[in-house]
Tab-separated table of C-alpha atoms (C1' of nucleotides) in Angstrom:
chain	number	residue	atom	x	y	z
A	177	MET	CA	20.069	117.144	170.640
A	178	SER	CA	17.981	114.339	169.201
A	179	ASN	CA	18.646	115.228	165.598
A	180	PRO	CA	18.143	112.514	163.021
A	181	VAL	CA	21.255	110.600	162.051
A	182	TYR	CA	21.363	112.025	158.544
A	183	ILE	CA	21.483	115.567	159.955
A	184	LYS	CA	24.407	114.659	162.201
A	185	ILE	CA	26.340	113.115	159.339
A	186	ALA	CA	25.678	116.167	157.174
A	187	GLU	CA	26.784	118.536	159.962
A	188	GLU	CA	29.939	116.561	160.561
A	189	ILE	CA	30.976	116.730	156.909
A	190	LYS	CA	29.936	120.376	156.726
A	191	ASN	CA	32.210	121.154	159.674
A	192	LYS	CA	35.112	119.395	158.019
A	193	ILE	CA	34.601	121.577	154.980
A	194	ASN	CA	34.208	124.757	157.037
A	195	ARG	CA	37.339	123.958	159.031
A	196	ALA	CA	39.103	123.403	155.700
A	197	GLU	CA	39.975	119.794	156.547
A	198	LEU	CA	38.279	119.128	153.243
A	199	LYS	CA	39.101	121.608	150.507
A	200	PRO	CA	37.377	122.312	147.200
A	201	GLY	CA	38.084	119.513	144.766
A	202	ASP	CA	38.863	116.987	147.506
A	203	ALA	CA	37.006	113.701	147.426
A	204	ILE	CA	35.023	112.933	150.558
A	205	ALA	CA	34.857	109.421	151.976
A	206	SER	CA	32.913	106.989	149.813
A	207	GLU	CA	29.322	106.184	150.723
A	208	ALA	CA	30.339	102.701	151.829
A	209	ALA	CA	33.073	104.143	154.042
A	210	LEU	CA	30.641	106.621	155.596
A	211	CYS	CA	28.200	103.779	156.280
A	212	LYS	CA	30.899	101.982	158.259
A	213	GLU	CA	32.110	105.154	159.993
A	214	PHE	CA	28.643	106.099	161.236
A	215	GLY	CA	27.305	102.561	161.531
A	216	THR	CA	24.313	103.326	159.379
A	217	SER	CA	22.713	102.204	156.143
A	218	ARG	CA	23.541	103.560	152.749
A	219	MET	CA	20.203	105.317	152.230
A	220	THR	CA	20.802	107.341	155.379
A	221	VAL	CA	24.264	108.363	154.257
A	222	ARG	CA	22.890	109.251	150.844
A	223	LYS	CA	20.257	111.466	152.428
A	224	SER	CA	23.032	113.392	154.180
A	225	LEU	CA	24.952	113.772	150.945
A	226	ALA	CA	21.799	114.931	149.158
A	227	ILE	CA	21.476	117.746	151.696
A	228	LEU	CA	25.091	118.801	151.231
A	229	ALA	CA	24.690	118.692	147.455
A	230	ASN	CA	21.550	120.781	147.700
A	231	GLU	CA	23.266	123.402	149.820
A	232	GLY	CA	26.096	123.629	147.308
A	233	TYR	CA	28.784	122.015	149.456
A	234	ILE	CA	29.436	118.965	147.311
A	235	TYR	CA	28.767	117.446	143.917
A	236	SER	CA	29.016	113.875	142.785
A	237	ILE	CA	30.493	112.158	139.777
A	238	PRO	CA	28.973	108.725	139.181
A	239	GLY	CA	31.573	106.030	139.276
A	240	LYS	CA	34.122	108.322	140.919
A	241	GLY	CA	32.870	109.807	144.148
A	242	ASN	CA	31.616	112.884	145.970
A	243	PHE	CA	33.713	116.034	145.852
A	244	VAL	CA	33.832	119.345	147.676
A	245	ARG	CA	32.533	122.156	145.493
A	246	LYS	CA	34.175	125.545	145.110
A	247	PRO	CA	31.923	127.938	147.014
A	248	GLN	CA	29.597	130.073	144.893
A	249	HIS	CA	30.704	133.334	146.444
A	250	ASN	CA	28.587	135.567	144.238
A	251	LYS	CA	25.111	134.084	144.502
A	252	TYR	CA	22.450	135.933	146.471
A	253	ILE	CA	18.764	135.605	147.221
A	254	LEU	CA	16.829	138.785	146.515
A	255	TYR	CA	13.229	139.420	147.461
A	256	TYR	CA	11.663	141.991	145.179
A	257	ASP	CA	8.127	143.292	145.195
A	258	GLU	CA	7.454	146.609	143.522
A	259	MET	CA	5.117	147.567	146.363
A	260	ASN	CA	7.414	146.677	149.259
A	261	ASN	CA	11.137	146.995	149.883
A	262	ALA	CA	13.557	147.171	152.782
A	263	ILE	CA	12.890	150.794	153.687
A	264	ASN	CA	9.495	151.586	152.220
A	265	SER	CA	6.117	150.216	151.255
A	266	VAL	CA	3.513	151.651	148.931
A	267	ASP	CA	0.226	152.531	150.603
A	268	LYS	CA	-1.588	154.148	147.677
A	269	THR	CA	-1.551	153.862	143.923
A	270	LYS	CA	-2.907	156.098	141.182
A	271	LEU	CA	-3.809	154.838	137.745
A	272	LEU	CA	-2.558	157.306	135.151
A	273	GLU	CA	-3.512	155.438	132.003
A	274	VAL	CA	-4.682	152.102	130.660
A	275	ASN	CA	-4.479	151.747	126.929
A	276	ILE	CA	-4.160	149.328	124.073
A	277	ILE	CA	-1.131	150.288	122.034
A	278	MET	CA	0.910	149.034	119.113
A	279	PRO	CA	4.447	148.453	120.327
A	280	ASP	CA	7.342	150.438	118.918
A	281	GLU	CA	10.298	148.524	117.576
A	282	LYS	CA	12.172	148.336	120.851
A	283	LEU	CA	9.158	147.067	122.801
A	284	ALA	CA	8.144	144.596	120.072
A	285	ASP	CA	11.667	143.271	120.193
A	286	GLU	CA	11.656	142.967	123.985
A	287	LEU	CA	8.332	141.130	123.944
A	288	GLN	CA	9.290	139.035	120.908
A	289	ILE	CA	6.159	139.988	118.970
A	290	THR	CA	5.409	141.719	115.677
A	291	ARG	CA	4.523	145.396	115.728
A	292	ASN	CA	0.884	144.796	114.808
A	293	LYS	CA	0.118	142.842	117.989
A	294	ASN	CA	-1.944	144.507	120.701
A	295	VAL	CA	-0.227	145.421	123.922
A	296	ILE	CA	-1.875	146.678	127.070
A	297	MET	CA	-0.040	149.610	128.587
A	298	ILE	CA	-0.637	150.496	132.222
A	299	ARG	CA	0.914	153.575	133.758
A	300	ARG	CA	0.677	154.158	137.497
A	301	LEU	CA	2.096	156.200	140.342
A	302	PHE	CA	2.933	154.666	143.712
A	303	TYR	CA	2.534	156.707	146.885
A	304	THR	CA	3.788	156.503	150.440
A	305	ASP	CA	2.318	158.808	153.063
A	306	GLY	CA	0.828	160.978	150.348
A	307	ASP	CA	4.097	161.416	148.442
A	308	PRO	CA	4.725	159.913	145.013
A	309	VAL	CA	7.639	157.486	145.319
A	310	ALA	CA	7.606	155.544	142.067
A	311	TYR	CA	6.429	155.763	138.478
A	312	ASP	CA	5.431	152.443	137.029
A	313	VAL	CA	4.795	151.319	133.438
A	314	LYS	CA	3.700	147.854	132.458
A	315	TYR	CA	3.281	146.322	129.023
A	316	LEU	CA	1.233	143.162	128.769
A	317	ILE	CA	0.704	141.139	125.630
A	318	TYR	CA	-3.053	140.943	125.270
A	319	ARG	CA	-4.695	137.541	125.502
A	320	LYS	CA	-8.293	136.533	126.047
A	321	GLY	CA	-9.426	136.116	129.611
A	322	MET	CA	-7.126	138.861	130.754
A	323	PRO	CA	-8.828	141.116	133.253
A	324	ILE	CA	-8.555	144.687	132.081
A	325	VAL	CA	-10.792	145.835	134.869
A	326	GLU	CA	-9.345	149.010	136.287
A	327	LYS	CA	-10.226	147.992	139.819
A	328	GLU	CA	-8.140	144.872	139.507
A	329	ILE	CA	-5.246	146.572	137.792
A	330	GLU	CA	-4.843	149.638	139.927
A	331	HIS	CA	-3.407	148.051	143.045
A	332	ALA	CA	-1.895	144.859	141.670
A	333	THR	CA	1.739	143.878	141.400
A	334	PHE	CA	2.914	142.568	138.058
A	335	THR	CA	2.545	138.956	139.044
A	336	GLU	CA	-0.892	139.572	140.492
A	337	MET	CA	-2.034	141.049	137.190
A	338	ILE	CA	-1.453	137.865	135.291
A	339	SER	CA	-2.314	135.471	138.116
A	340	GLY	CA	-5.890	135.312	136.860
A	341	SER	CA	-5.001	133.887	133.491
A	342	THR	CA	-1.951	131.760	134.268
A	343	SER	CA	-0.716	129.553	137.055
A	344	LEU	CA	1.935	131.458	138.939
A	345	PHE	CA	4.070	128.342	139.206
A	346	ALA	CA	4.578	128.269	135.452
A	347	ILE	CA	6.065	131.750	135.287
A	348	LYS	CA	9.692	132.710	134.989
A	349	LYS	CA	10.752	136.236	135.792
A	350	GLU	CA	13.824	138.300	135.153
A	351	LEU	CA	14.850	141.470	136.920
A	352	THR	CA	17.179	144.123	135.594
A	353	ILE	CA	18.251	146.768	138.071
A	354	TYR	CA	20.066	150.003	137.317
A	355	ALA	CA	20.406	153.629	138.401
A	356	ARG	CA	19.449	156.639	136.277
A	357	THR	CA	18.751	160.329	136.598
A	358	PRO	CA	15.097	161.232	135.993
A	359	ASP	CA	13.865	162.878	132.796
A	360	GLU	CA	11.503	165.851	132.938
A	361	ASP	CA	8.318	163.729	132.852
A	362	ILE	CA	9.386	161.601	135.774
A	363	LYS	CA	10.629	164.622	137.724
A	364	ARG	CA	7.151	166.069	137.395
A	365	TYR	CA	5.402	162.837	138.384
A	366	LEU	CA	7.640	162.256	141.400
A	367	ASN	CA	7.864	165.895	142.559
A	368	ILE	CA	11.625	165.978	142.085
A	369	TYR	CA	12.987	169.527	142.181
A	370	ASN	CA	16.677	168.996	142.807
A	371	GLU	CA	19.254	166.345	141.982
A	372	LEU	CA	17.985	162.901	142.847
A	373	ALA	CA	18.871	159.490	141.483
A	374	LEU	CA	16.331	156.920	140.381
A	375	MET	CA	16.500	153.207	140.913
A	376	VAL	CA	15.000	151.528	137.878
A	377	VAL	CA	13.769	147.955	138.060
A	378	GLU	CA	12.664	146.168	134.921
A	379	GLN	CA	10.606	143.034	135.313
A	380	LYS	CA	10.153	140.632	132.451
A	381	LEU	CA	7.676	137.788	132.698
A	382	TYR	CA	7.893	134.580	130.691
A	383	ASN	CA	5.363	131.782	130.375
A	384	SER	CA	6.234	128.110	130.683
A	385	GLU	CA	7.349	128.026	127.037
A	386	ASP	CA	9.813	130.863	127.739
A	387	LYS	CA	7.813	133.330	125.644
A	388	PRO	CA	7.619	136.855	127.091
A	389	MET	CA	4.253	137.773	128.567
A	390	GLY	CA	4.989	141.275	129.691
A	391	LEU	CA	7.490	143.933	130.604
A	392	GLY	CA	7.311	146.207	133.621
A	393	ILE	CA	9.517	149.182	134.405
A	394	THR	CA	9.376	150.836	137.781
A	395	TYR	CA	11.230	154.100	138.450
A	396	PHE	CA	11.762	154.529	142.190
A	397	ARG	CA	12.918	157.687	143.904
A	398	GLY	CA	16.403	156.751	145.111
A	399	ASP	CA	15.604	157.835	148.652
A	400	TYR	CA	12.608	155.521	148.868
A	401	ILE	CA	14.054	152.164	147.939
A	402	LYS	CA	16.704	149.765	149.111
A	403	LEU	CA	16.990	146.220	147.848
A	404	GLN	CA	18.543	143.552	149.994
A	405	GLY	CA	20.180	140.287	149.102
A	406	ILE	CA	21.463	137.408	151.219
A	407	SER	CA	24.151	134.971	150.151
A	408	GLN	CA	23.217	131.442	149.026
B	1011	MET	CA	12.636	109.181	127.771
B	1012	SER	CA	14.226	106.823	130.233
B	1013	ASN	CA	13.925	109.159	133.184
B	1014	PRO	CA	13.991	107.607	136.625
B	1015	VAL	CA	10.607	106.851	138.136
B	1016	TYR	CA	10.917	109.510	140.817
B	1017	ILE	CA	11.431	112.180	138.163
B	1018	LYS	CA	8.298	111.070	136.326
B	1019	ILE	CA	6.218	111.161	139.481
B	1020	ALA	CA	7.546	114.615	140.314
B	1021	GLU	CA	6.824	115.897	136.797
B	1022	GLU	CA	3.299	114.493	136.893
B	1023	ILE	CA	2.470	116.257	140.142
B	1024	LYS	CA	4.208	119.414	138.954
B	1025	ASN	CA	2.034	119.434	135.843
B	1026	LYS	CA	-1.102	119.048	137.928
B	1027	ILE	CA	-0.040	122.093	139.925
B	1028	ASN	CA	0.879	124.101	136.823
B	1029	ARG	CA	-2.424	123.226	135.168
B	1030	ALA	CA	-4.142	124.333	138.384
B	1031	GLU	CA	-5.718	120.922	138.943
B	1032	LEU	CA	-4.064	121.237	142.309
B	1033	LYS	CA	-4.294	124.676	143.865
B	1034	PRO	CA	-2.335	126.241	146.716
B	1035	GLY	CA	-3.511	124.789	149.997
B	1036	ASP	CA	-4.832	121.605	148.409
B	1037	ALA	CA	-3.645	118.320	149.817
B	1038	ILE	CA	-1.983	116.021	147.302
B	1039	ALA	CA	-2.559	112.273	147.366
B	1040	SER	CA	-1.032	110.550	150.370
B	1041	GLU	CA	2.290	108.786	149.961
B	1042	ALA	CA	0.591	105.410	150.262
B	1043	ALA	CA	-1.909	106.382	147.552
B	1044	LEU	CA	0.898	107.565	145.254
B	1045	CYS	CA	2.724	104.244	145.812
B	1046	LYS	CA	-0.356	102.397	144.580
B	1047	GLU	CA	-0.986	104.815	141.710
B	1048	PHE	CA	2.539	104.521	140.343
B	1049	GLY	CA	3.158	100.948	141.462
B	1050	THR	CA	6.308	101.910	143.300
B	1051	SER	CA	7.787	101.820	146.765
B	1052	ARG	CA	7.373	104.509	149.349
B	1053	MET	CA	11.008	105.653	149.277
B	1054	THR	CA	10.681	106.384	145.565
B	1055	VAL	CA	7.522	108.415	146.078
B	1056	ARG	CA	9.188	110.263	148.947
B	1057	LYS	CA	12.130	111.122	146.712
B	1058	SER	CA	9.706	112.734	144.252
B	1059	LEU	CA	8.028	114.692	147.026
B	1060	ALA	CA	11.419	115.823	148.352
B	1061	ILE	CA	12.173	117.315	144.939
B	1062	LEU	CA	8.856	119.152	144.821
B	1063	ALA	CA	9.372	120.426	148.356
B	1064	ASN	CA	12.852	121.608	147.455
B	1065	GLU	CA	11.596	123.494	144.427
B	1066	GLY	CA	8.972	125.207	146.539
B	1067	TYR	CA	5.926	123.459	145.074
B	1068	ILE	CA	4.773	121.655	148.200
B	1069	TYR	CA	5.254	121.470	151.936
B	1070	SER	CA	4.392	118.720	154.351
B	1071	ILE	CA	2.717	118.612	157.728
B	1072	PRO	CA	3.601	115.454	159.666
B	1073	GLY	CA	0.499	113.488	160.523
B	1074	LYS	CA	-1.616	115.394	158.015
B	1075	GLY	CA	-0.226	115.249	154.512
B	1076	ASN	CA	1.522	117.094	151.697
B	1077	PHE	CA	0.085	120.384	150.505
B	1078	VAL	CA	0.542	122.700	147.553
B	1079	ARG	CA	2.443	125.830	148.536
B	1080	LYS	CA	1.522	129.343	147.530
B	1081	PRO	CA	4.128	130.343	144.953
B	1082	GLN	CA	6.910	132.599	146.214
B	1083	HIS	CA	6.418	135.179	143.495
B	1084	ASN	CA	8.985	137.626	144.804
B	1085	LYS	CA	12.111	135.525	145.229
B	1086	TYR	CA	15.012	135.986	142.833
B	1087	ILE	CA	18.542	134.702	142.392
B	1088	LEU	CA	21.059	137.492	141.963
B	1089	TYR	CA	24.687	137.035	140.964
B	1090	TYR	CA	26.811	139.910	142.199
B	1091	ASP	CA	30.502	140.405	141.830
B	1092	GLU	CA	31.867	143.918	142.218
B	1093	MET	CA	34.245	143.312	139.299
B	1094	ASN	CA	31.715	141.886	136.844
B	1095	ASN	CA	28.099	142.674	136.002
B	1096	ALA	CA	25.633	142.268	133.162
B	1097	ILE	CA	26.971	145.121	131.026
B	1098	ASN	CA	30.494	145.702	132.226
B	1099	SER	CA	33.571	144.161	133.742
B	1100	VAL	CA	36.483	145.811	135.470
B	1101	ASP	CA	39.813	145.372	133.713
B	1102	LYS	CA	42.018	147.558	135.892
B	1103	THR	CA	42.071	148.679	139.508
B	1104	LYS	CA	43.931	151.425	141.302
B	1105	LEU	CA	44.710	151.359	144.973
B	1106	LEU	CA	44.061	154.795	146.471
B	1107	GLU	CA	44.750	154.048	150.110
B	1108	VAL	CA	45.307	151.254	152.598
B	1109	ASN	CA	45.202	152.306	156.188
B	1110	ILE	CA	44.552	151.199	159.708
B	1111	ILE	CA	41.844	153.382	161.183
B	1112	MET	CA	39.727	153.700	164.290
B	1113	PRO	CA	36.103	153.414	163.255
B	1114	ASP	CA	33.696	156.283	163.747
B	1115	GLU	CA	30.490	155.598	165.609
B	1116	LYS	CA	28.479	154.597	162.565
B	1117	LEU	CA	31.107	152.156	161.311
B	1118	ALA	CA	31.742	150.704	164.759
B	1119	ASP	CA	28.022	150.132	165.024
B	1120	GLU	CA	27.831	148.480	161.602
B	1121	LEU	CA	30.730	146.175	162.417
B	1122	GLN	CA	29.513	145.548	165.969
B	1123	ILE	CA	32.847	146.500	167.524
B	1124	THR	CA	34.056	149.120	169.990
B	1125	ARG	CA	35.626	152.287	168.643
B	1126	ASN	CA	39.128	151.372	169.840
B	1127	LYS	CA	39.382	148.286	167.607
B	1128	ASN	CA	41.600	148.438	164.536
B	1129	VAL	CA	39.958	148.447	161.159
B	1130	ILE	CA	41.683	148.136	157.816
B	1131	MET	CA	40.376	150.631	155.297
B	1132	ILE	CA	40.987	150.010	151.605
B	1133	ARG	CA	40.001	152.560	148.989
B	1134	ARG	CA	40.184	151.690	145.308
B	1135	LEU	CA	39.082	152.799	141.878
B	1136	PHE	CA	37.834	150.352	139.265
B	1137	TYR	CA	38.503	150.997	135.591
B	1138	THR	CA	37.100	149.758	132.308
B	1139	ASP	CA	38.890	150.642	129.067
B	1140	GLY	CA	40.853	153.315	130.894
B	1141	ASP	CA	37.808	155.035	132.381
B	1142	PRO	CA	37.037	155.004	136.104
B	1143	VAL	CA	33.699	153.247	136.599
B	1144	ALA	CA	33.472	152.647	140.329
B	1145	TYR	CA	34.812	153.908	143.624
B	1146	ASP	CA	35.217	151.210	146.222
B	1147	VAL	CA	35.773	151.369	149.988
B	1148	LYS	CA	36.219	148.333	152.193
B	1149	TYR	CA	36.481	148.107	155.959
B	1150	LEU	CA	37.904	144.914	157.408
B	1151	ILE	CA	38.161	144.108	161.073
B	1152	TYR	CA	41.817	143.345	161.615
B	1153	ARG	CA	42.779	139.870	162.668
B	1154	LYS	CA	46.087	138.043	162.659
B	1155	GLY	CA	46.976	136.152	159.526
B	1156	MET	CA	45.198	138.681	157.386
B	1157	PRO	CA	47.209	139.509	154.310
B	1158	ILE	CA	47.675	143.249	154.077
B	1159	VAL	CA	49.969	142.861	151.153
B	1160	GLU	CA	49.113	145.516	148.622
B	1161	LYS	CA	49.637	143.149	145.712
B	1162	GLU	CA	47.006	140.823	147.079
B	1163	ILE	CA	44.561	143.533	147.960
B	1164	GLU	CA	44.664	145.623	144.843
B	1165	HIS	CA	42.823	143.328	142.476
B	1166	ALA	CA	40.774	141.204	144.882
B	1167	THR	CA	37.029	141.113	145.365
B	1168	PHE	CA	35.765	141.347	148.920
B	1169	THR	CA	35.401	137.622	149.303
B	1170	GLU	CA	38.826	136.996	147.849
B	1171	MET	CA	40.354	139.338	150.433
B	1172	ILE	CA	39.241	137.229	153.350
B	1173	SER	CA	39.550	133.862	151.616
B	1174	GLY	CA	43.087	133.515	152.952
B	1175	SER	CA	42.088	133.608	156.584
B	1176	THR	CA	38.655	131.984	156.543
B	1177	SER	CA	36.894	129.182	154.719
B	1178	LEU	CA	34.579	130.747	152.208
B	1179	PHE	CA	31.872	128.222	153.065
B	1180	ALA	CA	31.532	129.633	156.553
B	1181	ILE	CA	30.717	133.129	155.360
B	1182	LYS	CA	27.354	134.802	155.150
B	1183	LYS	CA	26.952	137.904	153.076
B	1184	GLU	CA	24.355	140.600	152.814
B	1185	LEU	CA	23.890	143.044	149.991
B	1186	THR	CA	22.153	146.391	150.177
B	1187	ILE	CA	21.503	148.103	146.863
B	1188	TYR	CA	20.370	151.664	146.318
B	1189	ALA	CA	20.688	154.659	143.997
B	1190	ARG	CA	22.296	157.981	144.914
B	1191	THR	CA	23.669	161.104	143.322
B	1192	PRO	CA	27.435	161.457	143.684
B	1193	ASP	CA	29.094	163.877	146.106
B	1194	GLU	CA	31.979	166.087	144.983
B	1195	ASP	CA	34.693	163.578	145.930
B	1196	ILE	CA	33.133	160.787	143.945
B	1197	LYS	CA	32.413	163.076	140.988
B	1198	ARG	CA	36.113	163.830	140.906
B	1199	TYR	CA	37.168	160.204	141.198
B	1200	LEU	CA	34.764	159.015	138.521
B	1201	ASN	CA	35.186	161.959	136.132
B	1202	ILE	CA	31.533	162.925	136.414
B	1203	TYR	CA	30.887	166.391	134.998
B	1204	ASN	CA	27.127	166.388	134.479
B	1205	GLU	CA	24.127	164.746	136.119
B	1206	LEU	CA	24.668	161.055	136.594
B	1207	ALA	CA	23.190	158.594	139.066
B	1208	LEU	CA	25.243	156.173	141.111
B	1209	MET	CA	24.348	152.623	141.956
B	1210	VAL	CA	25.605	151.894	145.442
B	1211	VAL	CA	26.121	148.333	146.594
B	1212	GLU	CA	26.993	147.629	150.207
B	1213	GLN	CA	28.407	144.238	151.059
B	1214	LYS	CA	28.510	143.007	154.604
B	1215	LEU	CA	30.382	139.835	155.486
B	1216	TYR	CA	29.639	137.695	158.520
B	1217	ASN	CA	31.587	134.762	159.910
B	1218	SER	CA	30.024	131.485	160.945
B	1219	GLU	CA	29.062	132.939	164.332
B	1220	ASP	CA	27.170	135.742	162.564
B	1221	LYS	CA	29.686	138.362	163.670
B	1222	PRO	CA	30.485	141.006	161.050
B	1223	MET	CA	33.907	140.668	159.461
B	1224	GLY	CA	33.801	143.592	157.118
B	1225	LEU	CA	31.829	146.175	155.220
B	1226	GLY	CA	32.316	147.131	151.589
B	1227	ILE	CA	30.695	149.972	149.720
B	1228	THR	CA	31.012	150.231	145.961
B	1229	TYR	CA	29.797	153.314	144.092
B	1230	PHE	CA	29.206	152.458	140.442
B	1231	ARG	CA	28.610	154.945	137.660
B	1232	GLY	CA	24.954	154.318	136.749
B	1233	ASP	CA	25.813	153.873	133.097
B	1234	TYR	CA	28.307	151.105	133.829
B	1235	ILE	CA	26.279	148.672	135.863
B	1236	LYS	CA	23.188	146.554	135.550
B	1237	LEU	CA	22.278	143.843	138.008
B	1238	GLN	CA	20.176	140.915	136.934
B	1239	GLY	CA	17.978	138.562	138.886
B	1240	ILE	CA	16.100	135.409	137.920
B	1241	SER	CA	13.014	134.092	139.691
B	1242	GLN	CA	13.232	131.109	142.039
C	560	DT	C1'	37.522	93.445	137.823
C	561	DA	C1'	36.644	96.079	141.876
C	562	DG	C1'	34.912	100.261	143.488
C	563	DT	C1'	31.945	104.130	142.872
C	564	DG	C1'	27.496	106.510	142.849
C	565	DG	C1'	22.183	106.145	141.010
C	566	DT	C1'	17.944	103.852	141.488
C	567	DC	C1'	14.639	101.044	143.806
C	568	DT	C1'	12.359	97.650	146.976
C	569	DA	C1'	9.756	95.885	150.940
C	570	DG	C1'	9.712	96.026	154.892
C	571	DA	C1'	10.065	98.454	159.956
C	572	DC	C1'	9.170	101.681	164.007
C	573	DC	C1'	8.107	106.280	165.418
C	574	DA	C1'	5.503	110.751	166.361
C	575	DC	C1'	1.807	113.213	165.162
C	576	DC	C1'	-3.137	114.187	163.672
C	577	DG	C1'	-7.924	113.464	163.450
C	578	DT	C1'	-12.096	111.021	164.988
D	788	DC	C1'	-7.832	104.190	166.804
D	789	DG	C1'	-6.301	104.344	161.694
D	790	DG	C1'	-3.980	107.349	158.652
D	791	DT	C1'	-0.351	110.498	157.907
D	792	DG	C1'	4.478	111.768	157.183
D	793	DG	C1'	9.669	111.113	159.238
D	794	DT	C1'	13.348	108.038	159.830
D	795	DC	C1'	15.946	103.976	158.915
D	796	DT	C1'	17.416	99.249	157.384
D	797	DA	C1'	19.477	95.619	154.511
D	798	DG	C1'	19.420	94.200	150.813
D	799	DA	C1'	19.346	94.494	145.201
D	800	DC	C1'	20.693	95.699	140.270
D	801	DC	C1'	22.565	99.093	137.225
D	802	DA	C1'	25.995	102.254	134.748
D	803	DC	C1'	30.069	104.292	135.100
D	804	DT	C1'	35.217	104.787	136.263
D	805	DA	C1'	39.793	103.312	136.859
D	806	DC	C1'	43.107	100.060	136.651
DNA sequence: TAGTGGTCTAGACCACCGT
DNA sequence: CGGTGGTCTAGACCACTAC
């Protein structure tokens, strides 16, 4: 164990919190006190505290001190990619339609545009081992420089579609996840003959000015998708 | 704008990345070079770089330099609480059963215990405006000091149930989310008379030694739950 | 006024990488 | 070897809080 000092200090405080010697709301020793206790400089102590703050253990109030935070017991990390999930990955896609459409009221509202703006609609089917597992619709607000080449669109995830025209770092995305029963169209597309639930995932993309760039809705066969989240 | 220097440096580099002047894999200017460029000390520059690293923009290789990271375009933050979601919150609960059981093979396997260990099973219904919206089953490995008081159990979320006996900071949780059609039991519990999909959320709790502490399965009516995730 | 955290400096030594 | 990032020091000044 030749861990840096600031790691050791952070671990020590973390243990105190985990053993409940320090409870949420409690003040932890002042930076000066920690310097003395560990015989180190203030910058080192502050580095430890920065780690704890980053991991959600503590927060600081200038002029007062550092305090133990109430744990965020409902925050999870979720990895979502329409082509890959915990139990399945898409190995083939089929382009059903690419079209320029005028949005209906609901879509115009979602994309925060007027109804006379052009929107690219892309409808696809995703396959695994020859079976259709998901029906996918994407709506993209048309802008110049956008590649509407079928080759590029057919196999791309939502983010990949717009990666040509925008830096991926500048994008914000929102997911909405819910369960539905399929309508007749989707039953036909996904070869559903008996009762089966769908997992629906809506993806909404925003540019760096928080304006919507596109909306994607993917209807997965319930038996072909599991999403997984991990706390913190 | 009287932002600290380290914020300005971070923003400047961030902008270069967002404008694609710096692309994934590119090396950014060395710390010494940045010190000169911004007329500041190395610790200040390093603070800026620490922020960028934390936000996923860059990574560093000791002895080589700092490099622009490929954006994690599939990572989302999800807030999940079995009692509250984007479109609904539970206002009443009903305790169906609390029992000590011996786990079957599947459960014993999930909880990584032998089949002769005691497990607390809690079955509940969640209500909104008088209607049942979710059926909830929790399995907790029994340990001393665990409050099996019905009052405490009836209205608690999974994390709240174990918060008495363990520090919440020490807990890791995993979510598994999928869609299913209801079986006859659940149809009866949730007053489902026609086709309706269920959203199923499994919660698995681990202690600080990564040993399972409990498993919870919540079956939501599809029309009463939406989960939402935000990128980064 | 004394104590707290927030920012910043100008050094230092180290381990690691490339030539 | 020189250049890189990783760690660490011993100061400094500031704004804020509490008394």
